[in-house]
Amino acid sequence: MMVELISYLIAGSMAGILAGMFGVGGGILIVPMLTFIFLSLGFNDSYVTHLAVGTSLSTIIFTGLSSARAHFYKNAINFQAFYPVATGISIGCIAGAFVANLLDGIVLRKIIGIFALLIAIQIYIAKNQIKTFKASSSIAFMSGSGIGGISTILGIGGGSFTVPFFKYSGLDMKVCIGTAAACGVPIALFGSISFIVLGLDNSNLPEHSLGYVYLPALIGISLSSVFTASIGANIAHSVSDKMLSILFSIMMVVISAYMLF
């Protein structure tokens, strides 16, 4: 149990730093790490990924709030861009959870790996992209709905999608990251509630589970991540936009390789 708790604390610390640096909520790292830990504990492979996704979303509530707070105090959240996207997110999250519940665990893991690779490519392209567009409220709402749905399926805070979206909208990279961190909170809230409800009827889940949320992991990761998110935010504001984009892309490629192979 002590080794398990230490694993969650380490995962939370790393996720918190990444959340602050990239505005991703940390889920893109938490899901692979929880998948590895849960399989090591002998949990049934058929629901391991669902449990990792649901638990990841619940931890992002705390990580996202901590990260968004740090960026808010650095004036790095554009609320005009945030509100229409966040409204769409709230609807997309619920739909995404229902879709994820229908998918086989191994299939869901492969989907996460493929999306991580696509995100890395997208960020690299965006890094070299000069042309931007002005997103209307309706486009932002629809984009938010799609981002919320996909993010809930993947168990992430959505920053992997909202950062590129805000970047193409013409925002500075640091503001993109701060606004994306704020968007991670409604994704985590609506997504985790949906996964709890959908998992309540599954009698094969391990002890100490609340639906598809494993409470020991939630507590361990949340305790450490909230303290390290501000560290990541400070790092993000001390390096160049180009370096942030490169580091973000590298992280996505590594995660993709793990989840796929």
PDB file of C-alpha atoms in Angstrom:
ATOM      1  CA  MET A   1       0.000   0.000   0.000  1.00  0.00           C
ATOM      2  CA  MET A   2       2.890   2.370   0.797  1.00  0.00           C
ATOM      3  CA  VAL A   3       4.502   1.740  -2.610  1.00  0.00           C
ATOM      4  CA  GLU A   4       1.137   2.319  -4.263  1.00  0.00           C
ATOM      5  CA  LEU A   5       0.651   5.614  -2.404  1.00  0.00           C
ATOM      6  CA  ILE A   6       4.173   6.797  -3.317  1.00  0.00           C
ATOM      7  CA  SER A   7       3.409   5.994  -6.970  1.00  0.00           C
ATOM      8  CA  TYR A   8       0.326   8.212  -6.836  1.00  0.00           C
ATOM      9  CA  LEU A   9       2.258  11.036  -5.159  1.00  0.00           C
ATOM     10  CA  ILE A  10       4.960  10.892  -7.855  1.00  0.00           C
ATOM     11  CA  ALA A  11       2.349  10.813 -10.624  1.00  0.00           C
ATOM     12  CA  GLY A  12       0.572  13.786  -9.084  1.00  0.00           C
ATOM     13  CA  SER A  13       3.760  15.806  -8.735  1.00  0.00           C
ATOM     14  CA  MET A  14       4.697  15.274 -12.369  1.00  0.00           C
ATOM     15  CA  ALA A  15       1.133  15.938 -13.538  1.00  0.00           C
ATOM     16  CA  GLY A  16       0.965  19.169 -11.567  1.00  0.00           C
ATOM     17  CA  ILE A  17       4.151  20.500 -13.146  1.00  0.00           C
ATOM     18  CA  LEU A  18       2.922  19.595 -16.631  1.00  0.00           C
ATOM     19  CA  ALA A  19      -0.469  21.159 -15.906  1.00  0.00           C
ATOM     20  CA  GLY A  20       1.161  24.437 -14.981  1.00  0.00           C
ATOM     21  CA  MET A  21       3.619  24.364 -17.880  1.00  0.00           C
ATOM     22  CA  PHE A  22       1.256  23.397 -20.679  1.00  0.00           C
ATOM     23  CA  GLY A  23      -2.281  24.025 -19.366  1.00  0.00           C
ATOM     24  CA  VAL A  24      -3.133  20.363 -20.017  1.00  0.00           C
ATOM     25  CA  GLY A  25      -4.590  19.430 -16.621  1.00  0.00           C
ATOM     26  CA  GLY A  26      -2.019  16.646 -16.331  1.00  0.00           C
ATOM     27  CA  GLY A  27      -4.402  13.923 -17.549  1.00  0.00           C
ATOM     28  CA  ILE A  28      -2.353  13.142 -20.647  1.00  0.00           C
ATOM     29  CA  LEU A  29       0.322  11.886 -18.224  1.00  0.00           C
ATOM     30  CA  ILE A  30      -1.926  10.601 -15.430  1.00  0.00           C
ATOM     31  CA  VAL A  31      -3.892   8.190 -17.655  1.00  0.00           C
ATOM     32  CA  PRO A  32      -0.804   6.267 -18.912  1.00  0.00           C
ATOM     33  CA  MET A  33       0.721   6.192 -15.420  1.00  0.00           C
ATOM     34  CA  LEU A  34      -2.503   4.998 -13.793  1.00  0.00           C
ATOM     35  CA  THR A  35      -2.934   2.393 -16.525  1.00  0.00           C
ATOM     36  CA  PHE A  36       0.543   1.052 -15.700  1.00  0.00           C
ATOM     37  CA  ILE A  37      -0.078   1.126 -11.919  1.00  0.00           C
ATOM     38  CA  PHE A  38      -3.534  -0.486 -12.137  1.00  0.00           C
ATOM     39  CA  LEU A  39      -2.240  -3.291 -14.377  1.00  0.00           C
ATOM     40  CA  SER A  40       0.636  -3.841 -11.914  1.00  0.00           C
ATOM     41  CA  LEU A  41      -1.939  -4.165  -9.118  1.00  0.00           C
ATOM     42  CA  GLY A  42      -3.714  -6.891 -11.094  1.00  0.00           C
ATOM     43  CA  PHE A  43      -6.876  -4.965 -11.915  1.00  0.00           C
ATOM     44  CA  ASN A  44      -9.023  -6.450 -14.684  1.00  0.00           C
ATOM     45  CA  ASP A  45      -7.727  -5.257 -18.071  1.00  0.00           C
ATOM     46  CA  SER A  46     -11.261  -4.796 -19.398  1.00  0.00           C
ATOM     47  CA  TYR A  47     -11.942  -1.807 -17.134  1.00  0.00           C
ATOM     48  CA  VAL A  48      -8.424  -0.560 -16.289  1.00  0.00           C
ATOM     49  CA  THR A  49      -8.445   2.214 -18.899  1.00  0.00           C
ATOM     50  CA  HIS A  50     -11.942   3.377 -17.950  1.00  0.00           C
ATOM     51  CA  LEU A  51     -10.851   3.507 -14.300  1.00  0.00           C
ATOM     52  CA  ALA A  52      -7.706   5.429 -15.259  1.00  0.00           C
ATOM     53  CA  VAL A  53      -9.693   7.911 -17.356  1.00  0.00           C
ATOM     54  CA  GLY A  54     -12.371   8.504 -14.702  1.00  0.00           C
ATOM     55  CA  THR A  55      -9.800   8.880 -11.918  1.00  0.00           C
ATOM     56  CA  SER A  56      -7.686  11.187 -14.058  1.00  0.00           C
ATOM     57  CA  LEU A  57     -10.635  13.494 -14.702  1.00  0.00           C
ATOM     58  CA  SER A  58     -11.448  13.692 -10.997  1.00  0.00           C
ATOM     59  CA  THR A  59      -7.865  14.675 -10.097  1.00  0.00           C
ATOM     60  CA  ILE A  60      -7.877  17.406 -12.753  1.00  0.00           C
ATOM     61  CA  ILE A  61     -10.576  19.265 -10.799  1.00  0.00           C
ATOM     62  CA  PHE A  62      -7.943  20.063  -8.178  1.00  0.00           C
ATOM     63  CA  THR A  63      -4.941  20.293 -10.506  1.00  0.00           C
ATOM     64  CA  GLY A  64      -6.845  22.504 -12.939  1.00  0.00           C
ATOM     65  CA  LEU A  65      -8.023  24.883 -10.224  1.00  0.00           C
ATOM     66  CA  SER A  66      -4.488  25.210  -8.871  1.00  0.00           C
ATOM     67  CA  SER A  67      -3.003  25.728 -12.333  1.00  0.00           C
ATOM     68  CA  ALA A  68      -5.699  28.218 -13.401  1.00  0.00           C
ATOM     69  CA  ARG A  69      -5.230  30.177 -10.174  1.00  0.00           C
ATOM     70  CA  ALA A  70      -1.473  30.468 -10.801  1.00  0.00           C
ATOM     71  CA  HIS A  71      -2.035  31.693 -14.369  1.00  0.00           C
ATOM     72  CA  PHE A  72      -4.802  34.069 -13.251  1.00  0.00           C
ATOM     73  CA  TYR A  73      -2.401  35.891 -10.958  1.00  0.00           C
ATOM     74  CA  LYS A  74      -0.044  36.244 -13.921  1.00  0.00           C
ATOM     75  CA  ASN A  75      -2.874  37.814 -16.011  1.00  0.00           C
ATOM     76  CA  ALA A  76      -2.619  34.926 -18.459  1.00  0.00           C
ATOM     77  CA  ILE A  77      -6.328  33.998 -18.818  1.00  0.00           C
ATOM     78  CA  ASN A  78      -8.411  35.544 -21.602  1.00  0.00           C
ATOM     79  CA  PHE A  79     -11.963  35.275 -20.253  1.00  0.00           C
ATOM     80  CA  GLN A  80     -13.519  36.552 -23.471  1.00  0.00           C
ATOM     81  CA  ALA A  81     -12.085  33.500 -25.245  1.00  0.00           C
ATOM     82  CA  PHE A  82     -12.787  31.214 -22.269  1.00  0.00           C
ATOM     83  CA  TYR A  83     -16.564  31.591 -21.759  1.00  0.00           C
ATOM     84  CA  PRO A  84     -17.976  30.341 -25.116  1.00  0.00           C
ATOM     85  CA  VAL A  85     -15.526  27.431 -25.235  1.00  0.00           C
ATOM     86  CA  ALA A  86     -16.285  26.448 -21.627  1.00  0.00           C
ATOM     87  CA  THR A  87     -20.043  26.506 -22.314  1.00  0.00           C
ATOM     88  CA  GLY A  88     -19.625  24.043 -25.171  1.00  0.00           C
ATOM     89  CA  ILE A  89     -17.313  21.913 -23.058  1.00  0.00           C
ATOM     90  CA  SER A  90     -20.000  21.302 -20.415  1.00  0.00           C
ATOM     91  CA  ILE A  91     -22.254  19.661 -23.009  1.00  0.00           C
ATOM     92  CA  GLY A  92     -19.565  17.732 -24.859  1.00  0.00           C
ATOM     93  CA  CYS A  93     -18.218  16.139 -21.665  1.00  0.00           C
ATOM     94  CA  ILE A  94     -21.431  14.309 -20.872  1.00  0.00           C
ATOM     95  CA  ALA A  95     -21.703  12.908 -24.411  1.00  0.00           C
ATOM     96  CA  GLY A  96     -18.023  11.904 -24.379  1.00  0.00           C
ATOM     97  CA  ALA A  97     -18.407   9.903 -21.164  1.00  0.00           C
ATOM     98  CA  PHE A  98     -21.245   7.837 -22.653  1.00  0.00           C
ATOM     99  CA  VAL A  99     -19.134   7.070 -25.736  1.00  0.00           C
ATOM    100  CA  ALA A 100     -16.122   6.062 -23.620  1.00  0.00           C
ATOM    101  CA  ASN A 101     -18.301   3.732 -21.555  1.00  0.00           C
ATOM    102  CA  LEU A 102     -19.210   1.805 -24.723  1.00  0.00           C
ATOM    103  CA  LEU A 103     -15.592   1.281 -25.832  1.00  0.00           C
ATOM    104  CA  ASP A 104     -13.418  -1.713 -24.980  1.00  0.00           C
ATOM    105  CA  GLY A 105     -10.555  -0.829 -22.618  1.00  0.00           C
ATOM    106  CA  ILE A 106      -7.765  -1.832 -25.023  1.00  0.00           C
ATOM    107  CA  VAL A 107      -9.416   0.064 -27.884  1.00  0.00           C
ATOM    108  CA  LEU A 108      -9.728   3.127 -25.666  1.00  0.00           C
ATOM    109  CA  ARG A 109      -6.006   2.888 -24.820  1.00  0.00           C
ATOM    110  CA  LYS A 110      -5.061   2.789 -28.524  1.00  0.00           C
ATOM    111  CA  ILE A 111      -7.300   5.782 -29.241  1.00  0.00           C
ATOM    112  CA  ILE A 112      -5.496   7.756 -26.541  1.00  0.00           C
ATOM    113  CA  GLY A 113      -2.128   6.840 -28.088  1.00  0.00           C
ATOM    114  CA  ILE A 114      -3.203   7.885 -31.586  1.00  0.00           C
ATOM    115  CA  PHE A 115      -4.591  11.203 -30.379  1.00  0.00           C
ATOM    116  CA  ALA A 116      -1.393  11.950 -28.453  1.00  0.00           C
ATOM    117  CA  LEU A 117       0.598  11.509 -31.678  1.00  0.00           C
ATOM    118  CA  LEU A 118      -1.817  13.702 -33.648  1.00  0.00           C
ATOM    119  CA  ILE A 119      -1.561  16.382 -30.972  1.00  0.00           C
ATOM    120  CA  ALA A 120       2.246  16.361 -31.236  1.00  0.00           C
ATOM    121  CA  ILE A 121       2.015  16.860 -34.996  1.00  0.00           C
ATOM    122  CA  GLN A 122      -0.603  19.593 -34.580  1.00  0.00           C
ATOM    123  CA  ILE A 123       1.506  21.523 -32.086  1.00  0.00           C
ATOM    124  CA  TYR A 124       4.552  21.289 -34.374  1.00  0.00           C
ATOM    125  CA  ILE A 125       2.518  22.642 -37.292  1.00  0.00           C
ATOM    126  CA  ALA A 126       1.035  25.405 -35.143  1.00  0.00           C
ATOM    127  CA  LYS A 127       4.536  26.376 -34.021  1.00  0.00           C
ATOM    128  CA  ASN A 128       5.385  27.169 -37.608  1.00  0.00           C
ATOM    129  CA  GLN A 129       1.984  28.577 -38.535  1.00  0.00           C
ATOM    130  CA  ILE A 130       1.671  32.335 -38.877  1.00  0.00           C
ATOM    131  CA  LYS A 131      -1.887  32.637 -40.170  1.00  0.00           C
ATOM    132  CA  THR A 132      -4.570  32.976 -37.487  1.00  0.00           C
ATOM    133  CA  PHE A 133      -8.352  33.371 -37.484  1.00  0.00           C
ATOM    134  CA  LYS A 134     -10.982  35.164 -35.425  1.00  0.00           C
ATOM    135  CA  ALA A 135     -13.262  32.579 -33.806  1.00  0.00           C
ATOM    136  CA  SER A 136     -16.898  33.651 -33.469  1.00  0.00           C
ATOM    137  CA  SER A 137     -18.882  32.680 -30.370  1.00  0.00           C
ATOM    138  CA  SER A 138     -20.712  29.923 -32.264  1.00  0.00           C
ATOM    139  CA  ILE A 139     -17.459  28.433 -33.579  1.00  0.00           C
ATOM    140  CA  ALA A 140     -15.937  28.623 -30.105  1.00  0.00           C
ATOM    141  CA  PHE A 141     -19.026  26.918 -28.631  1.00  0.00           C
ATOM    142  CA  MET A 142     -18.975  24.096 -31.187  1.00  0.00           C
ATOM    143  CA  SER A 143     -15.232  23.695 -30.786  1.00  0.00           C
ATOM    144  CA  GLY A 144     -15.705  23.537 -27.026  1.00  0.00           C
ATOM    145  CA  SER A 145     -18.328  20.815 -27.407  1.00  0.00           C
ATOM    146  CA  GLY A 146     -15.964  18.716 -29.497  1.00  0.00           C
ATOM    147  CA  ILE A 147     -13.043  19.370 -27.175  1.00  0.00           C
ATOM    148  CA  GLY A 148     -15.139  18.450 -24.134  1.00  0.00           C
ATOM    149  CA  GLY A 149     -16.298  15.194 -25.706  1.00  0.00           C
ATOM    150  CA  ILE A 150     -12.868  14.066 -26.888  1.00  0.00           C
ATOM    151  CA  SER A 151     -11.149  15.152 -23.671  1.00  0.00           C
ATOM    152  CA  THR A 152     -13.593  13.161 -21.550  1.00  0.00           C
ATOM    153  CA  ILE A 153     -13.015  10.058 -23.668  1.00  0.00           C
ATOM    154  CA  LEU A 154      -9.244  10.476 -23.230  1.00  0.00           C
ATOM    155  CA  GLY A 155      -9.366  11.490 -19.552  1.00  0.00           C
ATOM    156  CA  ILE A 156      -7.494  14.748 -20.061  1.00  0.00           C
ATOM    157  CA  GLY A 157      -8.032  18.393 -19.193  1.00  0.00           C
ATOM    158  CA  GLY A 158      -8.355  19.355 -22.843  1.00  0.00           C
ATOM    159  CA  GLY A 159      -5.318  21.614 -23.004  1.00  0.00           C
ATOM    160  CA  SER A 160      -3.905  19.412 -25.745  1.00  0.00           C
ATOM    161  CA  PHE A 161      -6.760  20.710 -27.911  1.00  0.00           C
ATOM    162  CA  THR A 162      -7.580  24.103 -26.407  1.00  0.00           C
ATOM    163  CA  VAL A 163      -3.966  25.299 -26.542  1.00  0.00           C
ATOM    164  CA  PRO A 164      -3.787  24.800 -30.361  1.00  0.00           C
ATOM    165  CA  PHE A 165      -7.300  26.273 -30.763  1.00  0.00           C
ATOM    166  CA  PHE A 166      -6.415  29.419 -28.821  1.00  0.00           C
ATOM    167  CA  LYS A 167      -3.063  29.579 -30.597  1.00  0.00           C
ATOM    168  CA  TYR A 168      -4.778  29.604 -33.988  1.00  0.00           C
ATOM    169  CA  SER A 169      -7.158  32.229 -32.581  1.00  0.00           C
ATOM    170  CA  GLY A 170      -4.160  34.530 -32.329  1.00  0.00           C
ATOM    171  CA  LEU A 171      -3.485  34.462 -28.587  1.00  0.00           C
ATOM    172  CA  ASP A 172       0.023  34.553 -27.133  1.00  0.00           C
ATOM    173  CA  MET A 173       1.303  31.081 -26.176  1.00  0.00           C
ATOM    174  CA  LYS A 174       1.400  31.885 -22.459  1.00  0.00           C
ATOM    175  CA  VAL A 175      -2.191  33.205 -22.583  1.00  0.00           C
ATOM    176  CA  CYS A 176      -3.196  30.105 -24.571  1.00  0.00           C
ATOM    177  CA  ILE A 177      -1.819  27.936 -21.780  1.00  0.00           C
ATOM    178  CA  GLY A 178      -3.473  29.953 -19.012  1.00  0.00           C
ATOM    179  CA  THR A 179      -6.876  30.009 -20.729  1.00  0.00           C
ATOM    180  CA  ALA A 180      -6.594  26.294 -21.527  1.00  0.00           C
ATOM    181  CA  ALA A 181      -5.868  25.590 -17.850  1.00  0.00           C
ATOM    182  CA  ALA A 182      -9.119  27.363 -16.922  1.00  0.00           C
ATOM    183  CA  CYS A 183     -11.013  25.288 -19.507  1.00  0.00           C
ATOM    184  CA  GLY A 184      -9.730  22.116 -17.857  1.00  0.00           C
ATOM    185  CA  VAL A 185     -11.863  22.713 -14.759  1.00  0.00           C
ATOM    186  CA  PRO A 186     -15.341  22.275 -16.379  1.00  0.00           C
ATOM    187  CA  ILE A 187     -14.007  19.322 -18.395  1.00  0.00           C
ATOM    188  CA  ALA A 188     -12.847  17.608 -15.214  1.00  0.00           C
ATOM    189  CA  LEU A 189     -16.005  18.433 -13.270  1.00  0.00           C
ATOM    190  CA  PHE A 190     -18.598  17.282 -15.805  1.00  0.00           C
ATOM    191  CA  GLY A 191     -16.436  14.394 -17.029  1.00  0.00           C
ATOM    192  CA  SER A 192     -15.700  12.903 -13.620  1.00  0.00           C
ATOM    193  CA  ILE A 193     -19.342  13.123 -12.501  1.00  0.00           C
ATOM    194  CA  SER A 194     -20.372  11.295 -15.670  1.00  0.00           C
ATOM    195  CA  PHE A 195     -17.789   8.540 -15.128  1.00  0.00           C
ATOM    196  CA  ILE A 196     -18.875   8.097 -11.521  1.00  0.00           C
ATOM    197  CA  VAL A 197     -22.513   7.661 -12.538  1.00  0.00           C
ATOM    198  CA  LEU A 198     -21.738   5.329 -15.453  1.00  0.00           C
ATOM    199  CA  GLY A 199     -19.519   3.079 -13.318  1.00  0.00           C
ATOM    200  CA  LEU A 200     -21.850   2.661 -10.355  1.00  0.00           C
ATOM    201  CA  ASP A 201     -23.463  -0.468 -11.847  1.00  0.00           C
ATOM    202  CA  ASN A 202     -20.112  -2.211 -12.517  1.00  0.00           C
ATOM    203  CA  SER A 203     -19.682  -4.803  -9.756  1.00  0.00           C
ATOM    204  CA  ASN A 204     -16.230  -5.871 -11.002  1.00  0.00           C
ATOM    205  CA  LEU A 205     -14.467  -2.678  -9.995  1.00  0.00           C
ATOM    206  CA  PRO A 206     -11.891  -2.853  -7.157  1.00  0.00           C
ATOM    207  CA  GLU A 207     -12.633  -1.921  -3.558  1.00  0.00           C
ATOM    208  CA  HIS A 208     -12.497   1.809  -2.771  1.00  0.00           C
ATOM    209  CA  SER A 209     -13.877   2.725  -6.195  1.00  0.00           C
ATOM    210  CA  LEU A 210     -16.658   5.252  -6.688  1.00  0.00           C
ATOM    211  CA  GLY A 211     -17.907   4.388 -10.140  1.00  0.00           C
ATOM    212  CA  TYR A 212     -14.920   4.679 -12.464  1.00  0.00           C
ATOM    213  CA  VAL A 213     -12.961   6.738  -9.926  1.00  0.00           C
ATOM    214  CA  TYR A 214     -10.394   4.945  -7.748  1.00  0.00           C
ATOM    215  CA  LEU A 215     -10.366   6.948  -4.515  1.00  0.00           C
ATOM    216  CA  PRO A 216      -6.816   6.105  -3.237  1.00  0.00           C
ATOM    217  CA  ALA A 217      -5.357   7.349  -6.539  1.00  0.00           C
ATOM    218  CA  LEU A 218      -7.577  10.438  -6.475  1.00  0.00           C
ATOM    219  CA  ILE A 219      -6.376  11.387  -2.997  1.00  0.00           C
ATOM    220  CA  GLY A 220      -2.667  10.682  -3.607  1.00  0.00           C
ATOM    221  CA  ILE A 221      -2.466  12.462  -6.969  1.00  0.00           C
ATOM    222  CA  SER A 222      -4.523  15.463  -5.865  1.00  0.00           C
ATOM    223  CA  LEU A 223      -2.467  15.997  -2.703  1.00  0.00           C
ATOM    224  CA  SER A 224       0.779  16.338  -4.635  1.00  0.00           C
ATOM    225  CA  SER A 225      -0.416  17.923  -7.896  1.00  0.00           C
ATOM    226  CA  VAL A 226      -1.957  21.030  -6.331  1.00  0.00           C
ATOM    227  CA  PHE A 227       1.412  21.978  -4.848  1.00  0.00           C
ATOM    228  CA  THR A 228       3.415  21.516  -8.049  1.00  0.00           C
ATOM    229  CA  ALA A 229       1.054  23.195 -10.557  1.00  0.00           C
ATOM    230  CA  SER A 230       2.354  26.630  -9.579  1.00  0.00           C
ATOM    231  CA  ILE A 231       5.913  25.408 -10.208  1.00  0.00           C
ATOM    232  CA  GLY A 232       4.938  24.461 -13.746  1.00  0.00           C
ATOM    233  CA  ALA A 233       3.252  27.832 -14.285  1.00  0.00           C
ATOM    234  CA  ASN A 234       6.417  29.618 -13.201  1.00  0.00           C
ATOM    235  CA  ILE A 235       8.469  27.501 -15.621  1.00  0.00           C
ATOM    236  CA  ALA A 236       6.044  28.307 -18.460  1.00  0.00           C
ATOM    237  CA  HIS A 237       6.509  32.035 -17.891  1.00  0.00           C
ATOM    238  CA  SER A 238      10.300  31.778 -17.756  1.00  0.00           C
ATOM    239  CA  VAL A 239      10.953  30.057 -21.109  1.00  0.00           C
ATOM    240  CA  SER A 240      10.232  31.046 -24.699  1.00  0.00           C
ATOM    241  CA  ASP A 241       7.076  30.133 -26.621  1.00  0.00           C
ATOM    242  CA  LYS A 242       9.196  28.117 -29.058  1.00  0.00           C
ATOM    243  CA  MET A 243      10.707  26.011 -26.272  1.00  0.00           C
ATOM    244  CA  LEU A 244       7.261  25.406 -24.742  1.00  0.00           C
ATOM    245  CA  SER A 245       5.974  24.136 -28.095  1.00  0.00           C
ATOM    246  CA  ILE A 246       8.969  21.823 -28.569  1.00  0.00           C
ATOM    247  CA  LEU A 247       8.693  20.354 -25.059  1.00  0.00           C
ATOM    248  CA  PHE A 248       4.936  19.888 -25.477  1.00  0.00           C
ATOM    249  CA  SER A 249       5.428  17.982 -28.746  1.00  0.00           C
ATOM    250  CA  ILE A 250       8.114  15.716 -27.274  1.00  0.00           C
ATOM    251  CA  MET A 251       5.873  14.846 -24.326  1.00  0.00           C
ATOM    252  CA  MET A 252       3.026  13.879 -26.674  1.00  0.00           C
ATOM    253  CA  VAL A 253       5.259  11.588 -28.777  1.00  0.00           C
ATOM    254  CA  VAL A 254       6.527   9.723 -25.697  1.00  0.00           C
ATOM    255  CA  ILE A 255       3.020   9.208 -24.315  1.00  0.00           C
ATOM    256  CA  SER A 256       1.752   8.063 -27.708  1.00  0.00           C
ATOM    257  CA  ALA A 257       4.490   5.426 -27.963  1.00  0.00           C
ATOM    258  CA  TYR A 258       3.651   4.059 -24.498  1.00  0.00           C
ATOM    259  CA  MET A 259      -0.099   3.829 -25.010  1.00  0.00           C
ATOM    260  CA  LEU A 260       0.219   2.290 -28.481  1.00  0.00           C
ATOM    261  CA  PHE A 261       3.002  -0.214 -27.857  1.00  0.00           C
TER     262      PHE A 261
END
